[in-house]
Tab-separated table of C-alpha atoms in Angstrom:
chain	number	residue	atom	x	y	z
A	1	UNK	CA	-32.600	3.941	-37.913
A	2	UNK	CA	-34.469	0.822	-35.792
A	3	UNK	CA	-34.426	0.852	-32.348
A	4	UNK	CA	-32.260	-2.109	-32.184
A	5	UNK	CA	-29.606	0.467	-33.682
A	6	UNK	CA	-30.846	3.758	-31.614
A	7	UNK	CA	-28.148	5.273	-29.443
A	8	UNK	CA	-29.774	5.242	-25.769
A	9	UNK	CA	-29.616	7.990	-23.343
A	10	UNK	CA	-27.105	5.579	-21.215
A	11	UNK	CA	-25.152	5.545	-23.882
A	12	UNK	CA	-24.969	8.835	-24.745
A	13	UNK	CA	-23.885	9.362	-20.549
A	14	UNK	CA	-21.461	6.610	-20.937
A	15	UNK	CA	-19.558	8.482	-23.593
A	16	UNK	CA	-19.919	11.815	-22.323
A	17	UNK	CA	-18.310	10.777	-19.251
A	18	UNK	CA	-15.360	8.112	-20.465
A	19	UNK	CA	-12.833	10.239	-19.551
A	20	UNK	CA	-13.053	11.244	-16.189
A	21	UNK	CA	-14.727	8.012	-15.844
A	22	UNK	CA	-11.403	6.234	-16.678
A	23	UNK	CA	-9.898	8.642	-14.031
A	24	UNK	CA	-12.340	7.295	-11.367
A	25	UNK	CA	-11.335	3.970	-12.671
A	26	UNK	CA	-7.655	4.498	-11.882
A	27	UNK	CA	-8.296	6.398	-8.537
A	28	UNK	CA	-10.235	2.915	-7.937
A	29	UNK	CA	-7.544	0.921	-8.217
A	30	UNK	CA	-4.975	3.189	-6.564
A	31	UNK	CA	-6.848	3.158	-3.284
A	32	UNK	CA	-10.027	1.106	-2.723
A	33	UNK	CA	-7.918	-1.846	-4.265
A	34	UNK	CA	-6.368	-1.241	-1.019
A	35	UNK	CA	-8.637	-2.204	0.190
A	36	UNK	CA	-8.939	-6.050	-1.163
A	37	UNK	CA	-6.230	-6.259	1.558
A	38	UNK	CA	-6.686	-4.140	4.593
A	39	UNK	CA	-9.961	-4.019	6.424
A	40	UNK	CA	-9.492	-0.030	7.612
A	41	UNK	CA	-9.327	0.684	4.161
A	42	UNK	CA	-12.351	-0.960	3.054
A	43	UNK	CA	-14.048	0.466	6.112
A	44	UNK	CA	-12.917	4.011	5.337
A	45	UNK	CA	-14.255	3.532	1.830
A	46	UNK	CA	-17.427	2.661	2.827
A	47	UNK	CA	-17.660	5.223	4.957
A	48	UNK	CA	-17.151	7.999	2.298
A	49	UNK	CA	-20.032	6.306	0.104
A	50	UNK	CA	-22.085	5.863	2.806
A	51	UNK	CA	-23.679	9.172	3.633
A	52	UNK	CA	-24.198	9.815	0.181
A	53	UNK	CA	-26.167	6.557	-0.850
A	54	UNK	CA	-28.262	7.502	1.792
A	55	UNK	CA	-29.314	10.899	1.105
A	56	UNK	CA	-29.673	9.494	-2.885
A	57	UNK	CA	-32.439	6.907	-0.770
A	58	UNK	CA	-33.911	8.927	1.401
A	59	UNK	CA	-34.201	11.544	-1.842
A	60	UNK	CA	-35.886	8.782	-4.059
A	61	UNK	CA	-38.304	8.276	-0.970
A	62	UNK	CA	-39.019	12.168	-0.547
A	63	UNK	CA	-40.163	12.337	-4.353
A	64	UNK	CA	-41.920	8.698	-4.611
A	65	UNK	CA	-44.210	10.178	-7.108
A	66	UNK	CA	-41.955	11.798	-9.450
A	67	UNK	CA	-39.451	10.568	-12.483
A	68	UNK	CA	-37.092	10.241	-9.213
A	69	UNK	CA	-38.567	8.131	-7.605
A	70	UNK	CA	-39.427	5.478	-10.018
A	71	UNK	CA	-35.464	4.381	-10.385
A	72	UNK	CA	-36.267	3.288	-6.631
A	73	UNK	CA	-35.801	-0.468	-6.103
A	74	UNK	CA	-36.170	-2.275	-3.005
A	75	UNK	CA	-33.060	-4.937	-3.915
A	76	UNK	CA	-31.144	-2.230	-4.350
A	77	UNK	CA	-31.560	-0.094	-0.885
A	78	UNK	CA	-28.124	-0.277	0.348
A	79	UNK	CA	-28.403	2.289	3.242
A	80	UNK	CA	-28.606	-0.682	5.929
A	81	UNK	CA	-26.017	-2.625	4.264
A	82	UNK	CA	-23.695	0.289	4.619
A	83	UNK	CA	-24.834	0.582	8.615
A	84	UNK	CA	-24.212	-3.236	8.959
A	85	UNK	CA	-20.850	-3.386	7.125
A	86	UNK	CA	-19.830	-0.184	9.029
A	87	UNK	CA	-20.383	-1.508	12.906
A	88	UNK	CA	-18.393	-4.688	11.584
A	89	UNK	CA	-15.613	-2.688	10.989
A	90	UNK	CA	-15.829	0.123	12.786
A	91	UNK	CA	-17.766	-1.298	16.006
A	92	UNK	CA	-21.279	-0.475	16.881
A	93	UNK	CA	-20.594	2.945	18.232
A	94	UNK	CA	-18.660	4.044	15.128
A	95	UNK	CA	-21.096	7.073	15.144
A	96	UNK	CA	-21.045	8.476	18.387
A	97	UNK	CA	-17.839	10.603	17.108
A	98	UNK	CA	-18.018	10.541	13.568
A	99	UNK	CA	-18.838	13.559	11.319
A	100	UNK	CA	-18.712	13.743	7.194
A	101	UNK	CA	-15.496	15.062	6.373
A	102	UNK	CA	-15.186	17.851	4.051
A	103	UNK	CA	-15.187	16.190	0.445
A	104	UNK	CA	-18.371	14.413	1.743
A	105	UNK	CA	-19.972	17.168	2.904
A	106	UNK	CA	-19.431	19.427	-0.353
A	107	UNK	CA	-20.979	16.178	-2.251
A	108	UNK	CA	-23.981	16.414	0.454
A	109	UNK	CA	-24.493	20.128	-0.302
A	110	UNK	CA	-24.513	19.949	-4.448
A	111	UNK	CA	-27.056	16.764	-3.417
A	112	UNK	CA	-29.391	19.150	-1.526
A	113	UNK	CA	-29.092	22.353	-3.946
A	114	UNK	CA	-29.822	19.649	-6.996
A	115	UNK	CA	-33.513	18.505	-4.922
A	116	UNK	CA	-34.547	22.304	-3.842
A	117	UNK	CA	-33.627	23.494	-7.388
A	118	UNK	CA	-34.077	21.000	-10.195
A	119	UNK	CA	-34.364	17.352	-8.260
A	120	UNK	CA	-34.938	15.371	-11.728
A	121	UNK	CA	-30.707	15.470	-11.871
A	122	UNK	CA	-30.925	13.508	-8.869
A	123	UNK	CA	-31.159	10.547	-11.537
A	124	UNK	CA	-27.669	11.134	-12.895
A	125	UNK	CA	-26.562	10.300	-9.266
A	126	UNK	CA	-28.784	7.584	-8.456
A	127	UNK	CA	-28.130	5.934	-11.867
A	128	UNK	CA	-24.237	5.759	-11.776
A	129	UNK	CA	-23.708	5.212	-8.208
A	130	UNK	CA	-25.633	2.298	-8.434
A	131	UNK	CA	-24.045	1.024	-11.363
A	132	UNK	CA	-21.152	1.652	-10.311
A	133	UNK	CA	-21.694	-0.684	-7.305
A	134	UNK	CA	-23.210	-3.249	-9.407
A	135	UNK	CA	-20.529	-3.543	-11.580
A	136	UNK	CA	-16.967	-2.614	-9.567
A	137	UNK	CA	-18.219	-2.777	-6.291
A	138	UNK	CA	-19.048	-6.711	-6.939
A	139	UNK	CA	-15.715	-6.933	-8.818
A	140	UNK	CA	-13.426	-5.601	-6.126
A	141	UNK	CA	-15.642	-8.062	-3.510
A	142	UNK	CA	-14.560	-11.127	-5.819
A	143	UNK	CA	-10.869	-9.849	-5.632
A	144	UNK	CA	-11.101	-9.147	-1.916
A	145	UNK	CA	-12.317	-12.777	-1.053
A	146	UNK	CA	-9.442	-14.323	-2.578
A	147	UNK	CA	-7.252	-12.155	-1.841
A	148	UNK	CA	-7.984	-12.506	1.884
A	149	UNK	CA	-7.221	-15.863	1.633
A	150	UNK	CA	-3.580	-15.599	0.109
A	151	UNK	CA	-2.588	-12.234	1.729
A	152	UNK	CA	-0.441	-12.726	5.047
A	153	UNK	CA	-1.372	-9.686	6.941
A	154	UNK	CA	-5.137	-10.630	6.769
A	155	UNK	CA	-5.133	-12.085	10.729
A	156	UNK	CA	-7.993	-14.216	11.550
A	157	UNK	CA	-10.958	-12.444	11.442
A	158	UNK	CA	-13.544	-12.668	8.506
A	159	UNK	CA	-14.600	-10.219	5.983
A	160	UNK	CA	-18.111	-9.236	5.753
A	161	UNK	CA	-19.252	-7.687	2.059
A	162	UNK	CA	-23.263	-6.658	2.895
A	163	UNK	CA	-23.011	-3.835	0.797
A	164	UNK	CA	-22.098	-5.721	-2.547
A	165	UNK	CA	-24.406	-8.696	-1.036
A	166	UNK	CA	-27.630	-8.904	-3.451
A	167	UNK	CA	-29.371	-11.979	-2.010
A	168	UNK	CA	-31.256	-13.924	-4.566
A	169	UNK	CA	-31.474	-10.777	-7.156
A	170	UNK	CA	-30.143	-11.427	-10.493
A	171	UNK	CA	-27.128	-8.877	-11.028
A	172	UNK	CA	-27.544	-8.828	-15.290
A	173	UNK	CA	-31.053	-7.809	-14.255
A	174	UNK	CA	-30.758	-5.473	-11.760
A	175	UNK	CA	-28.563	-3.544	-14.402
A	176	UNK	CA	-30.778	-4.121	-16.870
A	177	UNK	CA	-34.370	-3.211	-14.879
A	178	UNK	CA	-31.667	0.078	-14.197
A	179	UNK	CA	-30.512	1.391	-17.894
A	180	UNK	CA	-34.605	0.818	-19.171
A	181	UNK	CA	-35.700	2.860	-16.243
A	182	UNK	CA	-33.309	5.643	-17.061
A	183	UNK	CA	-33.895	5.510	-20.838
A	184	UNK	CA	-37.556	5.356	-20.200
A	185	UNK	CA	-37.247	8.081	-17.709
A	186	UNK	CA	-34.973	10.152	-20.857
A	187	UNK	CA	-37.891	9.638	-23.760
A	188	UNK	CA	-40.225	12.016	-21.584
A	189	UNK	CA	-37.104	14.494	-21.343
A	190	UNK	CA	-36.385	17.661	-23.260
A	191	UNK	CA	-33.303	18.070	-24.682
A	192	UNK	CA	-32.173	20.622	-22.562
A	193	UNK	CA	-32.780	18.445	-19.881
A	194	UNK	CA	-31.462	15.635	-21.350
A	195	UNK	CA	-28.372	17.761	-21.678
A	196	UNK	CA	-28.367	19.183	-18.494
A	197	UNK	CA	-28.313	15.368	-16.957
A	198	UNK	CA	-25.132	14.659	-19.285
A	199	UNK	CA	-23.542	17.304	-18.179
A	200	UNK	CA	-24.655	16.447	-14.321
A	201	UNK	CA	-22.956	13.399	-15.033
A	202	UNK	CA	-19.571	14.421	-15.468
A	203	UNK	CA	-20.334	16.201	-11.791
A	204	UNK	CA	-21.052	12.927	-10.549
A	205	UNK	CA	-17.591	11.517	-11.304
A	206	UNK	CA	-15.489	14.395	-10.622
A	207	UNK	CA	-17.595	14.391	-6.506
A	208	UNK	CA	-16.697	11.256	-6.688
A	209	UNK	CA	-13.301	11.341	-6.800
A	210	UNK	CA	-12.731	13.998	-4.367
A	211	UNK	CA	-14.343	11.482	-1.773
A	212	UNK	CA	-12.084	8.370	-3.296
A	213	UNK	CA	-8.915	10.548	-2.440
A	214	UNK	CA	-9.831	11.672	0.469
A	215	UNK	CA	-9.718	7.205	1.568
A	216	UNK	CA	-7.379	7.218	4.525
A	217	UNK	CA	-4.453	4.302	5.261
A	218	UNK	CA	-3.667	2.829	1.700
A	219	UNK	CA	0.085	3.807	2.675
A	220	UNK	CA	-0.003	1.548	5.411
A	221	UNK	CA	-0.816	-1.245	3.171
A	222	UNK	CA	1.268	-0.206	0.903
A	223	UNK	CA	3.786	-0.509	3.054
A	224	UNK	CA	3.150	-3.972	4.154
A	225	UNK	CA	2.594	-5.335	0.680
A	226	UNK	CA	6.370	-3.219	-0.447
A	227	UNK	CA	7.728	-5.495	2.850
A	228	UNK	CA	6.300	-8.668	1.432
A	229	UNK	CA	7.722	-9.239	-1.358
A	230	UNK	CA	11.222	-7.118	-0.350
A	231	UNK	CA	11.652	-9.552	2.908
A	232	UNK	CA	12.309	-12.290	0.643
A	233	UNK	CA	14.346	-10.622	-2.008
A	234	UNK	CA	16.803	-9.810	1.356
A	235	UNK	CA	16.891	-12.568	2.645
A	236	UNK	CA	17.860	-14.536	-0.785
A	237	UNK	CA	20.425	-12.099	-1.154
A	238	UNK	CA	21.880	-12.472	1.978
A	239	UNK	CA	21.760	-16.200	2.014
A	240	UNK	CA	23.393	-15.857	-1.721
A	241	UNK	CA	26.419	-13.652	-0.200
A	242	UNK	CA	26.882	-16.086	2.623
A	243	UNK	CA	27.054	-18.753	0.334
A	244	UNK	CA	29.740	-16.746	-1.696
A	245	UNK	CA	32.098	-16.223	1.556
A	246	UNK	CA	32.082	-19.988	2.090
A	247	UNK	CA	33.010	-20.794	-1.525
């Protein structure tokens, strides 16, 4: 087999983990799409991913000179892009009463017993997160800007996206620099630990969408979007029947 035909350690995550991936795909679009059109969704989602990117950055920091820390890129620090994105929406004292709620803080806990008692499956964490946001989160920004333009609840106030904002950095590349790191990281492996971060991974996703359900407000949206298109639909109708009684 060449290398051009090898199955990488990615890959071998990426199938492991395409089913309950697809279910964090669908939880996606049930509620953080909600959030392409109401800014207290967005902000609550945000919020939930928040504490946990940091502690991943803060982690990679903590073991700089380990396999952990060498996934650590400075494009991708998103900790003050959460903070900035946050006061936007929330207002610059959004954590002078805030606390992790309970999904978050079971994700914070598995985070801390992973770095006390084998931190190298930190990396199955830090590698699909970040993917993750480099791939959907950049999607659901492109949806969100054009939906905010079309979308007649929106008001007048602008949308800020720091979070998904990479400045000059090349996306493709970013992903790329990314899956080498990890594979590079997997060829010094054993296969029980190789295993080990599979199986991790399927952790990650399931975390994941405990904090995705716990997203607050998408039935107020969904509300207003139900209203949007029924308001016309009425008022047809009723304009149809009037029409009928003067026939």
């Amino acid at each position: 087999m060449t290398s051009k035909d090898k199955e990488t350690f990615c890959k071998k995550m990426q199938k492991a983990t395409r089913e309950i991936h697809s279910i964090s795909d669908a939880l996606v679009n049930a509620k953080l799409a909600f959030g392409i059109l109401e800014d207290s969704v967005w902000a609550d989602g945000l919020l939930v991913f928040y504490e946990i990117f940091r502690y991943l950055e803060l982690a990679m920091i903590r073991c700089k000179h380990t396999k952990v820390g060498s996934l650590l890129q400075d494009e991708l620090r998103r900790t003050e892009a959460f903070e900035h994105d946050l006061e936007f929406y929330l207002g610059k004292e959004w954590t002078k009463n805030y606390s992790p709620r309970d999904s978050v803080t079971k994700y914070l806990n598995h985070l801390k017993e992973i770095e006390n008692t084998e931190p190298i499956l930190l990396i199955a964490y830090i590698y699909h997160l970040y993917m993750g946001l480099l791939s959907g989160g950049i999607i659901l920004r492109k949806k969100r800007q054009v939906m905010q333009k079309i979308w007649p609840f929106r008001g007048s106030r602008a949308i800020v996206n720091n979070i998904t904002d990479f400045g000059n950095s090349n996306i493709y590349e970013l992903k790329r620099n990314m899956r080498d790191t990890m594979n590079n990281i997997a060829e010094t492996l054993d296969e029980d630990t190789k295993n080990k971060l599979i199986e991790e991974s399927k952790t990650v996703f399931a975390l994941n969408n405990e904090i995705i359900r716990s997203i607050e407000g998408t039935s107020t949206v969904l509300v207003k979007k139900t209203m949007y298109f029924v308001i016309p639909v009425m008022i047809f109708l009723l304009a149809f029947f009037i029409s009928l009684k003067k026939v």
